[in-house]
Tab-separated table of C-alpha atoms in Angstrom:
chain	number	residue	atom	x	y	z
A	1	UNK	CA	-130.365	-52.760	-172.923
A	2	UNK	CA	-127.448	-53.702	-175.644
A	3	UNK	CA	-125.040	-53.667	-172.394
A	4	UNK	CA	-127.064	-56.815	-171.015
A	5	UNK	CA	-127.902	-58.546	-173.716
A	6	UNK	CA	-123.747	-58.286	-174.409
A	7	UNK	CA	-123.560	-59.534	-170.780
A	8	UNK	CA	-126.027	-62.289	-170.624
A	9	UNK	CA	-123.822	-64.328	-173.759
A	10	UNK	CA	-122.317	-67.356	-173.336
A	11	UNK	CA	-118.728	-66.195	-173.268
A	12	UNK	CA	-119.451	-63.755	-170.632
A	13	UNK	CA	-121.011	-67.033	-169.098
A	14	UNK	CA	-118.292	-68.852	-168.820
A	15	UNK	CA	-116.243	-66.074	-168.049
A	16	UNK	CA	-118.319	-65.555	-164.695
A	17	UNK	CA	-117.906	-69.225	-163.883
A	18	UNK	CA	-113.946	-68.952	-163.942
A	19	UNK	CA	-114.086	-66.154	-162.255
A	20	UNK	CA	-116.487	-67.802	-159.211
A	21	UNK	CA	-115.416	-71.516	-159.344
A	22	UNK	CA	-111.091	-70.551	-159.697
A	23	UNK	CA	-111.662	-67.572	-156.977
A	24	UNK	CA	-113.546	-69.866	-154.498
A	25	UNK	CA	-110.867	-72.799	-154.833
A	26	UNK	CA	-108.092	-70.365	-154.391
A	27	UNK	CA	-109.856	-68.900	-151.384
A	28	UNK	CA	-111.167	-72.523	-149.870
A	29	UNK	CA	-107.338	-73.486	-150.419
A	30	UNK	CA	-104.922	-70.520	-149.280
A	31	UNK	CA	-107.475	-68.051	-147.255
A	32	UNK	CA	-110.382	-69.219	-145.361
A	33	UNK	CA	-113.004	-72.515	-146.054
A	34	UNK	CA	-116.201	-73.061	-144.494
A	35	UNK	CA	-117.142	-76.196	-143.052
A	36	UNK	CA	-119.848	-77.701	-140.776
A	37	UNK	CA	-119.185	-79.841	-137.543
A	38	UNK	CA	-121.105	-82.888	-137.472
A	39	UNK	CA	-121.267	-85.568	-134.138
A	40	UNK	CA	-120.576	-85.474	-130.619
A	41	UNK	CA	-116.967	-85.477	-129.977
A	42	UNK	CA	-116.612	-81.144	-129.600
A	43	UNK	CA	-120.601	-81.103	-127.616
A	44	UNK	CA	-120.216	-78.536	-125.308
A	45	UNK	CA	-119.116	-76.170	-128.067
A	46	UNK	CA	-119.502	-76.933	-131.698
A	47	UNK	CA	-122.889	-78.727	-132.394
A	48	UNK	CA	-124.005	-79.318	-128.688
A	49	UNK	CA	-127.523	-79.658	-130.123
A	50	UNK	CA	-126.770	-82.257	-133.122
A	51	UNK	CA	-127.584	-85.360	-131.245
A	52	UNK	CA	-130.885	-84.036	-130.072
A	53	UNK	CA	-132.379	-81.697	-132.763
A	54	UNK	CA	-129.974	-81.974	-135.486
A	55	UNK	CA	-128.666	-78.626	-135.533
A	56	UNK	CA	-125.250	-78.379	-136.612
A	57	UNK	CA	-122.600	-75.648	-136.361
A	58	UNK	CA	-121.057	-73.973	-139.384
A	59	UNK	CA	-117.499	-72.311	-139.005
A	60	UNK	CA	-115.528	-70.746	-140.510
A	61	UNK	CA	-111.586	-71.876	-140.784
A	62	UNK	CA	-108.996	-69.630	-141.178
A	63	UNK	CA	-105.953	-71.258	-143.461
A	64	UNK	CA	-103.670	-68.699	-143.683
A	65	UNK	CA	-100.425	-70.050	-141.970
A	66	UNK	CA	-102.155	-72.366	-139.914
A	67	UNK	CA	-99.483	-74.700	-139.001
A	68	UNK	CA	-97.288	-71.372	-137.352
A	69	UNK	CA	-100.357	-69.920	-135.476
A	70	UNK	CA	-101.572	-73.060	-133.678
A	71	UNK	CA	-101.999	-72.603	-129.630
A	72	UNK	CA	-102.924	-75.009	-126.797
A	73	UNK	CA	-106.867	-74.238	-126.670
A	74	UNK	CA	-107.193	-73.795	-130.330
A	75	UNK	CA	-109.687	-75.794	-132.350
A	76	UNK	CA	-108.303	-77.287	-135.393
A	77	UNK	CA	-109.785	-78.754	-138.503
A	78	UNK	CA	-107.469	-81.720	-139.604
A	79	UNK	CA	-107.424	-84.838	-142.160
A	80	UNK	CA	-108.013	-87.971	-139.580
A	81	UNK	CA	-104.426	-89.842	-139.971
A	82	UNK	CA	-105.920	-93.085	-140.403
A	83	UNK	CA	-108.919	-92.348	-142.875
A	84	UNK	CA	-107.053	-89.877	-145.829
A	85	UNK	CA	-110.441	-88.212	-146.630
A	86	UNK	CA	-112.061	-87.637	-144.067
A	87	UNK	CA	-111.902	-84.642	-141.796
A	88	UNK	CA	-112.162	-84.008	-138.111
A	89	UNK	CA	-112.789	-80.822	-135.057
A	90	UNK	CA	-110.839	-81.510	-132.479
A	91	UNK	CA	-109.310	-79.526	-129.872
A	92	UNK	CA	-105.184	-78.487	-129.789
A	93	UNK	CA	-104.338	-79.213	-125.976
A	94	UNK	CA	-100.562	-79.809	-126.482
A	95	UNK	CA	-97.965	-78.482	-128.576
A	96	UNK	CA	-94.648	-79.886	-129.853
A	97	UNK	CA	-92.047	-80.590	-126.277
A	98	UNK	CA	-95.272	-80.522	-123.959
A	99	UNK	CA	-96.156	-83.710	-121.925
A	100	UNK	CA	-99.619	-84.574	-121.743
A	101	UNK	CA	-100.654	-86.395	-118.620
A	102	UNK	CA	-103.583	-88.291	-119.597
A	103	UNK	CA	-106.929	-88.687	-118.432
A	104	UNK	CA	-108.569	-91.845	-116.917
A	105	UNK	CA	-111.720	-91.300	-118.545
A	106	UNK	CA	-110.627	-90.736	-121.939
A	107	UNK	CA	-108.893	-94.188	-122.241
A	108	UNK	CA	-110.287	-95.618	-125.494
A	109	UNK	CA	-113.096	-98.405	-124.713
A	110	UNK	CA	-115.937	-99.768	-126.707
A	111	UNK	CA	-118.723	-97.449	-125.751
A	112	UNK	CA	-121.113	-99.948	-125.129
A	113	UNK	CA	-119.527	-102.954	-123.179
A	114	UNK	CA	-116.559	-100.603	-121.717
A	115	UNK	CA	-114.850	-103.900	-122.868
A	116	UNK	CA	-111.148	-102.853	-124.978
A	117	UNK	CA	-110.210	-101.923	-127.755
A	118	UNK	CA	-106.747	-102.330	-130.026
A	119	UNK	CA	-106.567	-98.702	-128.911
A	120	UNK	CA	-106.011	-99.294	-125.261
A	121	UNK	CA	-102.860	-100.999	-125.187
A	122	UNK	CA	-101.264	-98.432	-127.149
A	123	UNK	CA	-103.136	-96.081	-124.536
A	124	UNK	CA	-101.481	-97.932	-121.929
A	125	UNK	CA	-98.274	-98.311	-123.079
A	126	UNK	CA	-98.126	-94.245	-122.364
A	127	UNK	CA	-98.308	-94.936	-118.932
A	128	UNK	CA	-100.184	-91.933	-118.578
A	129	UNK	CA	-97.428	-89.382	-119.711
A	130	UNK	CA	-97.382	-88.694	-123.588
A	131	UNK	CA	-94.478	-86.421	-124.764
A	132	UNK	CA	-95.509	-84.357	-127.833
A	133	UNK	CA	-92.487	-84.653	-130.209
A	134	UNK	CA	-91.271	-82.155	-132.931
A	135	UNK	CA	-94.023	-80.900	-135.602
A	136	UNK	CA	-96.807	-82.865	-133.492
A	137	UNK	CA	-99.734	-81.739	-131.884
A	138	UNK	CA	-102.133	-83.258	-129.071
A	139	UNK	CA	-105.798	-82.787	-130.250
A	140	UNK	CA	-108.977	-84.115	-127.830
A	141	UNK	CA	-112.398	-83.327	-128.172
A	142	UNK	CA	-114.240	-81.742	-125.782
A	143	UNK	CA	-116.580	-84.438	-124.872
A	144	UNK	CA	-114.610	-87.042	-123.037
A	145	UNK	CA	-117.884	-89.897	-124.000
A	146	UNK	CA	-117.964	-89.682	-127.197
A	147	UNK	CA	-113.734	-88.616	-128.803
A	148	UNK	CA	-112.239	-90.912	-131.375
A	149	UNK	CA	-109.146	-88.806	-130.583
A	150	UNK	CA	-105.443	-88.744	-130.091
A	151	UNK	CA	-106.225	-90.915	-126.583
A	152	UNK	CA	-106.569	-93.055	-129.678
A	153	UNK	CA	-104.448	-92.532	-132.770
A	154	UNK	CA	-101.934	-90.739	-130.701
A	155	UNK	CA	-100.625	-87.011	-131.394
A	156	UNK	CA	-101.018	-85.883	-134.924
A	157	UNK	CA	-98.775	-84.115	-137.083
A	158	UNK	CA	-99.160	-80.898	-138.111
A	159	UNK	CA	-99.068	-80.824	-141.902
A	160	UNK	CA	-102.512	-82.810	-140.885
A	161	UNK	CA	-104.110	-79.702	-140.149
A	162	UNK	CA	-106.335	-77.735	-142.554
A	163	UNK	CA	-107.679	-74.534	-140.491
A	164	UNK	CA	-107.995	-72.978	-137.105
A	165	UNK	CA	-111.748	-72.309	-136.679
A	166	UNK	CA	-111.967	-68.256	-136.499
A	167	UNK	CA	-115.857	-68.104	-135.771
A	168	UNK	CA	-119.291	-69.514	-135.971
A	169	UNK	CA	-120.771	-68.132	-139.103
A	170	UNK	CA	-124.258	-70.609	-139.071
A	171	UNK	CA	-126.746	-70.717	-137.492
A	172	UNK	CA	-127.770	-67.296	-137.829
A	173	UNK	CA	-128.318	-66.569	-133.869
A	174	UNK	CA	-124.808	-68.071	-133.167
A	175	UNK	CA	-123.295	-66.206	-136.253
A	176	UNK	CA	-119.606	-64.267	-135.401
A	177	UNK	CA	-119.642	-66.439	-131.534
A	178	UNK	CA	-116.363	-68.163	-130.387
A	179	UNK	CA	-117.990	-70.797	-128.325
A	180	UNK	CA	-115.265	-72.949	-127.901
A	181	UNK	CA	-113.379	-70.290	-126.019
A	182	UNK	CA	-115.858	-70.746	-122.906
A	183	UNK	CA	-114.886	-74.422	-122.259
A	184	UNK	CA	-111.960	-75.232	-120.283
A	185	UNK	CA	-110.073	-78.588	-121.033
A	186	UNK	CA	-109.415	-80.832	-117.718
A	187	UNK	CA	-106.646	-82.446	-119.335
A	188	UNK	CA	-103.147	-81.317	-117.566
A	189	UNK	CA	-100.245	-80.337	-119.957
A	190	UNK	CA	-96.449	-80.079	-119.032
A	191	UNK	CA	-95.304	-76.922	-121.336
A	192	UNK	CA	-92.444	-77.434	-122.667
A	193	UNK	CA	-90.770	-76.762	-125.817
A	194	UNK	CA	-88.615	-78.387	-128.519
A	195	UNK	CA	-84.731	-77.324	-128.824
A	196	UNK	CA	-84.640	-77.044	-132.993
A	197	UNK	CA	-80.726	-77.801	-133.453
A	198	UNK	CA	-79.337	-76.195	-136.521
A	199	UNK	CA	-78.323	-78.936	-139.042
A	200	UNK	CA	-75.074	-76.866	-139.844
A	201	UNK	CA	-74.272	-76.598	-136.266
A	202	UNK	CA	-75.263	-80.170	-136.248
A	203	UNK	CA	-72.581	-80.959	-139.280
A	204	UNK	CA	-69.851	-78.817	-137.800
A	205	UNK	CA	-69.952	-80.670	-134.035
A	206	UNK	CA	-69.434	-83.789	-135.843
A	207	UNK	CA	-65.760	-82.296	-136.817
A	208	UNK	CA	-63.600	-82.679	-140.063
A	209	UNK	CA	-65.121	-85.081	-142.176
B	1	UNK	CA	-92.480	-40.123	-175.716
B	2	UNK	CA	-94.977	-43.151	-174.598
B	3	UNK	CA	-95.274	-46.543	-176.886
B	4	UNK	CA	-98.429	-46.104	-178.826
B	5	UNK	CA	-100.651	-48.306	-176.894
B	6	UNK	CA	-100.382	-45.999	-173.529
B	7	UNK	CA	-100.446	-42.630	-175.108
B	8	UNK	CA	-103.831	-41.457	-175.158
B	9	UNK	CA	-105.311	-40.019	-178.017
B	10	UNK	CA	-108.465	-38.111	-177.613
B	11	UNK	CA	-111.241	-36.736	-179.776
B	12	UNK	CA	-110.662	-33.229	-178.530
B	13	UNK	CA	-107.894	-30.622	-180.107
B	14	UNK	CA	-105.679	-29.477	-177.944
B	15	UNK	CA	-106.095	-26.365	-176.347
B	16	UNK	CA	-104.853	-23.325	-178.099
B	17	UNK	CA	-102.277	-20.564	-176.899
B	18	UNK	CA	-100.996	-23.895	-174.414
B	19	UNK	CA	-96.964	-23.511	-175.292
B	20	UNK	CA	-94.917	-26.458	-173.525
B	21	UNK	CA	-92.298	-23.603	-172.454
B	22	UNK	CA	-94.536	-22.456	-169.450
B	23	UNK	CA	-94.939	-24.029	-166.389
B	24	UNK	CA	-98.398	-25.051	-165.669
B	25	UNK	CA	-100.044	-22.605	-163.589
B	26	UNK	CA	-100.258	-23.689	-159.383
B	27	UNK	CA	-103.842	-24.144	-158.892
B	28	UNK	CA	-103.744	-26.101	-155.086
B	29	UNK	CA	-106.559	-24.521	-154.041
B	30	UNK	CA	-108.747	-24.809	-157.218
B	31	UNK	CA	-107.962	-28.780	-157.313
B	32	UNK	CA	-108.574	-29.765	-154.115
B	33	UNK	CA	-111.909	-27.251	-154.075
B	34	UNK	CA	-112.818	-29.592	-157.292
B	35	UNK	CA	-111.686	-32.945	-155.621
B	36	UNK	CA	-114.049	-31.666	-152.458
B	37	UNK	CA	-116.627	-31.156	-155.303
B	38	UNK	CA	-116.145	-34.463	-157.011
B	39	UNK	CA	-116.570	-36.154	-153.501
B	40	UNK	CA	-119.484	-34.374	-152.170
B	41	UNK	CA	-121.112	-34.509	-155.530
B	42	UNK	CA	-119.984	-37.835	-157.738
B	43	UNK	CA	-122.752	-37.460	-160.320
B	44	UNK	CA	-120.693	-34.255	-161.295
B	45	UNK	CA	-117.236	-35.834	-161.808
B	46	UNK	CA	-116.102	-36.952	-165.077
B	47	UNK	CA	-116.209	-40.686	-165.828
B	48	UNK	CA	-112.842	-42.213	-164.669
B	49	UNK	CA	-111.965	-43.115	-167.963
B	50	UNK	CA	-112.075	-39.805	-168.951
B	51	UNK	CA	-109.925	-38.470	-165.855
B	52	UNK	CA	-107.212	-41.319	-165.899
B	53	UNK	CA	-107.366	-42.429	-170.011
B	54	UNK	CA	-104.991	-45.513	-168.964
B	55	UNK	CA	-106.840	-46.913	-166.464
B	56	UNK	CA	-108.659	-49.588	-168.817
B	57	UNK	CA	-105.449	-50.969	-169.640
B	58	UNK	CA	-103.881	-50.842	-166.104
B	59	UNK	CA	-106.939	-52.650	-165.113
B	60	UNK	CA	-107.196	-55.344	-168.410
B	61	UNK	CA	-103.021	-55.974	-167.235
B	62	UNK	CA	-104.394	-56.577	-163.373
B	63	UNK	CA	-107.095	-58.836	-164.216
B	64	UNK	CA	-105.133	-61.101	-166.420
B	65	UNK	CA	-102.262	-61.459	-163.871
B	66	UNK	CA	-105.094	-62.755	-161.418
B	67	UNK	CA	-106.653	-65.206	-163.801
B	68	UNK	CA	-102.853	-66.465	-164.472
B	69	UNK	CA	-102.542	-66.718	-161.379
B	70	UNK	CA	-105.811	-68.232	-160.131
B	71	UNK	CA	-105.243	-71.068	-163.179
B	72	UNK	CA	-101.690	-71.579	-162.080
B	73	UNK	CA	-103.101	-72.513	-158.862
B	74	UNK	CA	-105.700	-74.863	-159.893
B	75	UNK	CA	-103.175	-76.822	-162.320
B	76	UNK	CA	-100.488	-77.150	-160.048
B	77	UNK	CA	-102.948	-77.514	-156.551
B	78	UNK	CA	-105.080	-80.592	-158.924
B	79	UNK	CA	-103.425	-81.529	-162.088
B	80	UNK	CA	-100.014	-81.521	-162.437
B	81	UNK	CA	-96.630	-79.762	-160.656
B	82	UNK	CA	-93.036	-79.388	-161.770
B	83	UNK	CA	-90.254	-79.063	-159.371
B	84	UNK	CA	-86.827	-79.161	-158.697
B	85	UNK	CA	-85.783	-81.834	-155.869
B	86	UNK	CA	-82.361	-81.111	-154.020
B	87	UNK	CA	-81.452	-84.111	-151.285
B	88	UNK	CA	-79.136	-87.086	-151.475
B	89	UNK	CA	-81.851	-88.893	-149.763
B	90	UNK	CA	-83.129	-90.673	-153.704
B	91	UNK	CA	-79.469	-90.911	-155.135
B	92	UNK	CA	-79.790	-93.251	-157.541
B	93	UNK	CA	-83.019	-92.358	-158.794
B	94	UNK	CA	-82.816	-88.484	-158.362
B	95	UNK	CA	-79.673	-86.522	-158.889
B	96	UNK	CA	-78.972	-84.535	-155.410
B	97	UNK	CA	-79.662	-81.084	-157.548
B	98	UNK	CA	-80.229	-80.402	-160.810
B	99	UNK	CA	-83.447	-82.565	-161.125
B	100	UNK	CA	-86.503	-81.699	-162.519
B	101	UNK	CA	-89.750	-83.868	-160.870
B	102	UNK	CA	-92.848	-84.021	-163.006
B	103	UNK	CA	-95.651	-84.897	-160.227
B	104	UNK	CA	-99.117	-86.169	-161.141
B	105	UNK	CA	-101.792	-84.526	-158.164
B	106	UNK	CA	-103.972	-87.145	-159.222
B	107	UNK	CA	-102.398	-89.760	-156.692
B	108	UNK	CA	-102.793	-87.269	-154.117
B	109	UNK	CA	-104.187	-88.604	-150.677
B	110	UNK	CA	-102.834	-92.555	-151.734
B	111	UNK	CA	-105.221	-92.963	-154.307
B	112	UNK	CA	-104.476	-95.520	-156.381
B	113	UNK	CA	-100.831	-95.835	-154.791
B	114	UNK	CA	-98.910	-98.942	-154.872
B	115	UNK	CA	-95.614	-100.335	-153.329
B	116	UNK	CA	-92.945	-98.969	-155.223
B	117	UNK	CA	-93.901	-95.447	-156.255
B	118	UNK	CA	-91.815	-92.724	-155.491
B	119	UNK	CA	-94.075	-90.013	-153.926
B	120	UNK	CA	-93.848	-86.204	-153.008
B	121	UNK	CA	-95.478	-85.480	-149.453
B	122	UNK	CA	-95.549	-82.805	-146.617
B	123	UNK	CA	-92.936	-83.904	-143.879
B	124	UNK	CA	-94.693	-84.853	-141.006
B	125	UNK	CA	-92.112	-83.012	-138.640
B	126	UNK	CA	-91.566	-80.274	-140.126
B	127	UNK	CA	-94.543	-78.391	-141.303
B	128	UNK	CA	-94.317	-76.575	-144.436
B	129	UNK	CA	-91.812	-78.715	-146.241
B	130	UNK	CA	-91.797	-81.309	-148.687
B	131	UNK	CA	-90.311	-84.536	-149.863
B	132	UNK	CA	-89.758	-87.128	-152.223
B	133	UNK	CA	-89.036	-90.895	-151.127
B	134	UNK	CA	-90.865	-94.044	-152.188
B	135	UNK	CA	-93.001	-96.501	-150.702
B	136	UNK	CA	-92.017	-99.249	-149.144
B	137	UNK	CA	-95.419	-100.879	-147.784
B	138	UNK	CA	-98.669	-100.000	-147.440
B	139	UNK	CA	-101.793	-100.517	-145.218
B	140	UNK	CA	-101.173	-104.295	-143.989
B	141	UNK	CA	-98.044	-104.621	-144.968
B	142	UNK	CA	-95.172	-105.778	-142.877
B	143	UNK	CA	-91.860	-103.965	-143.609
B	144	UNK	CA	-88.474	-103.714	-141.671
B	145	UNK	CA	-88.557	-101.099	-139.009
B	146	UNK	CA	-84.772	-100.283	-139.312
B	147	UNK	CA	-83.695	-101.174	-143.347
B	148	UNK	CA	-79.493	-101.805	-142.759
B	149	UNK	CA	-79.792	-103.347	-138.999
B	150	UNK	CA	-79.420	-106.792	-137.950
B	151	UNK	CA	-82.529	-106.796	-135.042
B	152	UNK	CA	-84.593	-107.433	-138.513
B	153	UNK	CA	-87.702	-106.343	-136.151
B	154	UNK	CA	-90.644	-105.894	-138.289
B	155	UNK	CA	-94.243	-103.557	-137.719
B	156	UNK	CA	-97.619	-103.636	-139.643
B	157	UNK	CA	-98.017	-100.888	-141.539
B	158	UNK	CA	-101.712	-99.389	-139.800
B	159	UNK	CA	-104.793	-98.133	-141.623
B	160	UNK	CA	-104.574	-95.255	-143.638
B	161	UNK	CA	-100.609	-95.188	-143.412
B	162	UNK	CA	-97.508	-96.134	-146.082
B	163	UNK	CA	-94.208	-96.867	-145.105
B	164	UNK	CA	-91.971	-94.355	-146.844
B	165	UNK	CA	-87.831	-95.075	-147.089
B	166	UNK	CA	-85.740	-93.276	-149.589
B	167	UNK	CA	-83.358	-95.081	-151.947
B	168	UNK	CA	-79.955	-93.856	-150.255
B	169	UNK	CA	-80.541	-95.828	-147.340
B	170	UNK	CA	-77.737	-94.756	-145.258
B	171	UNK	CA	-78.472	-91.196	-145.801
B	172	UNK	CA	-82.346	-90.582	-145.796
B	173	UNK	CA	-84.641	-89.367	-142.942
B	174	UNK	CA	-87.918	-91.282	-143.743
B	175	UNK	CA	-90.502	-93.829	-141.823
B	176	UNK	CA	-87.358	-95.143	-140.060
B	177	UNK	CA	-87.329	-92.067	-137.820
B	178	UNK	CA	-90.845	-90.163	-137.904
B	179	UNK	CA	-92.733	-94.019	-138.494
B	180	UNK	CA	-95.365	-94.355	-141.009
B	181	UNK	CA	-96.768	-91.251	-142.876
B	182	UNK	CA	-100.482	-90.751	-143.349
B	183	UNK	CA	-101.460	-91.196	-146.565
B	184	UNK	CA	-103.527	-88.019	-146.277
B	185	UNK	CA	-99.858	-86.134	-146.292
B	186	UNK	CA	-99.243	-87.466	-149.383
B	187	UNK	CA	-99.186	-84.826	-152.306
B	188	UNK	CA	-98.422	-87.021	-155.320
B	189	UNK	CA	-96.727	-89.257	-157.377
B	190	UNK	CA	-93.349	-88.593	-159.337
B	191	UNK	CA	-94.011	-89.497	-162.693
B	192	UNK	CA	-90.923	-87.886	-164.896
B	193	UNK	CA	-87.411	-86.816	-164.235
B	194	UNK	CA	-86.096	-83.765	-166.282
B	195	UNK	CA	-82.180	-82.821	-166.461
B	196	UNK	CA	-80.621	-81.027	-169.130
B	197	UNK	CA	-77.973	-83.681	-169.497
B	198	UNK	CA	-79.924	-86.915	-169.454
B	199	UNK	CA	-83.638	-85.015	-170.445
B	200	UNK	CA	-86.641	-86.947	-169.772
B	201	UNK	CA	-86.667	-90.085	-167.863
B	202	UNK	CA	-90.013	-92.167	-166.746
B	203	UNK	CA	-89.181	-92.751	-162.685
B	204	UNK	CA	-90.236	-96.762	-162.186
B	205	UNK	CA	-91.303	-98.340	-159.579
B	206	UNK	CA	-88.272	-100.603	-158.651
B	207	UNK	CA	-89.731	-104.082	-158.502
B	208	UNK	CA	-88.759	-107.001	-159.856
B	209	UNK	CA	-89.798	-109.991	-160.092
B	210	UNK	CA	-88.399	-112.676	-157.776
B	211	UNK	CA	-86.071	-115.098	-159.441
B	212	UNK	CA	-86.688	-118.250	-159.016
B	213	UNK	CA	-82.934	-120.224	-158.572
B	214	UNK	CA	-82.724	-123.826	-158.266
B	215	UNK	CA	-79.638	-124.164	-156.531
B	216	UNK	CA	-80.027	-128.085	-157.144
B	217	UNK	CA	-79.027	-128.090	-160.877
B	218	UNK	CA	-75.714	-128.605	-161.432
């Protein structure tokens, strides 16, 4: 009985909260963080029931050196690079050196009218080839209708990316799943990679200085 | 003999007829018959305290090298960071080693950012690292795509984006060759320099204002 009421004071209190609060920042920030996927733009896989019932995906997003595990087929959580603070799902299909050959249907339009956008002449100035340069990655979502995507903003760096979704975690029935490995992209990627030249190799075929 | 905070003191007198000279007797199988006891039976140990009389203080030591830790974290993730910079890319401003940075988190993201600042953020092509430069334009702004050319060909800063150029302009890799950074790379803003020669020094943003010369007085 003395043990709790020692327990319950308001030193042990605040104790507790530093304990919960700085352990779940230091987790959300180096370890793992737990997000839900709202809209359209991943349907087949994350959230395919939001625009209907409202039921969302939770997942969870592994942070722990992110930027050195990312894959082609990997989905990514990421900062959007034109909106600082917001976040985004999208799907990895290219990698730094790849060329990305670029689908028709994915050109960005206004959704309505089909009539263009800003967007599409930067679209169009790929002429349908985009080469992924160093540090970059290629991100689409899965559903081609509805993908504010790199068809748009083009590809996005990496230091943009927060977490590589590990599994669903909510709701319950879905909980532990890796849906987004059952969907295929129909994009079509040139691998390739990018030759990292060594700066003091770099230095030294310039010759005496 | 063990400082006097580790050595453990107990209640009990030590056993008699126990002389340091001989060895303590080789009792294998009675230990691990009492370990197979203690495991199969755990309401028949010994508290741990009473088994390892340090452990309290081994444990007190762990738990305040976490909370350090954890704290460290949270200052220098949302409050404030100090660094050394190395680079000729800032020359004038920062030293190429030897500088200290003091670097505010609360301008993380481009909040409140203006043109001018000097600002640490994650390079965009190589993931991982960090830099300092300062900004040269932001959102709207029109700014000189190449700084010493003589094209003079200028772009519009987008949404969301700064333009970012260090202040050694002939040796600096900045917006000029990875274009303009997302703001959300941006870490913070570099409020103080420290170096033991010259000690603290406020970093400014480097605008002035335009002079106004009438070239028609004589």
């Amino acid at each position: 009985m003395s043990r709790w009421a020692y327990t319950r004071s308001s030193k042990s209190f605040a104790l507790y909260l530093f304990w919960g609060l700085g352990g779940a920042i230091f987790i959300s920030d180096n370890v793992a963080q737990i997000n839900t996927v709202s809209g359209r733009s991943m349907e087949p896989s994350l959230s395919p029931l939001d625009n209907t019932t409202g039921r969302k995906d939770t997942v969870l997003w592994s942070k722990w050196e992110v930027q050195s595990k990312i894959q082609r087929g990997d989905v990514v959580l990421f900062s959007t690079p034109q909106k600082p603070d917001v976040i985004a799902t999208k799907r990895v299909i290219a990698t730094p050196g790849d060329t990305v050959i670029l689908d028709p249907r994915r050109r960005p339009t206004r959704r309505v009218s089909g009539a263009d956008v800003p967007e599409s002449l930067g679209w169009d100035m790929y002429k349908r080839r985009a080469v992924v340069p160093e540090g970059h990655v290629w991100v689409e979502g899965d559903n081609w209708r509805e993908s504010k995507d790199s068809n748009w903003y083009g590809p996005i760096s990496k230091s943009l990316i927060l977490g590589r979704a590990s599994a669903v975690v909510w709701p319950y029935y879905r909980a532990g799943a890796q849906p987004w490995n059952d969907f295929k992209s129909k994009t079509k990627v040139i691998k390739g990679a990018v030759e990292r030249v060594d700066e003091l190799e770099f230095c030294e075929s310039l010759g005496p200085v | 003999m063990l400082p006097r905070v580790f050595a453990y003191s107990s209640n009990h007198a030590a056993p008699p007829n126990q002389s340091s000279r001989t060895p303590p007797p080789n009792n294998t199988n009675a230990k691990r018959q009492k370990l197979l006891r203690y495991l199969t039976k755990p309401y028949a140990a010994p508290p741990l305290l009473a088994r390892f009389p340090t452990l309290h203080l081994a444990v007190r030591g762990l738990l305040f090298l976490l909370a350090a830790i954890l704290s460290l974290h949270i200052f220098m993730e949302y409050f404030y960071t100090f660094i050394s910079a190395w680079g000729i890319s800032m020359l004038p401003t920062i030293a190429s080693s030897g500088d200290w940075l003091l670097i505010s988190k609360y301008y993380r993201r481009g909040r409140e950012l203006g043109v001018g600042d000097v600002v640490s953020y994650k390079l965009p092509l190589r993931p991982g690292e960090a830099g300092v430069k300062r900004i040269l334009g932001m959102p709207g702004d029109f700014v000189l795509a190449e700084s010493p050319s003589k094209s003079g060909s200028m772009i519009r800063v987008p949404e969301g984006h700064c333009w970012i150029v260090g202040d050694n302009l002939v040796w600096s890799r900045d917006s000029r060759i990875f274009g303009p950074l997302p703001l959300a790379l941006v870490t913070g803003k570099v409020l103080y320099k420290f170096s033991w020669t010259a000690w603290w020094n406020r970093i400014e943003h480097g605008l002035k204002d335009a002079e106004e010369v009438d070239y028609d007085v004589d």
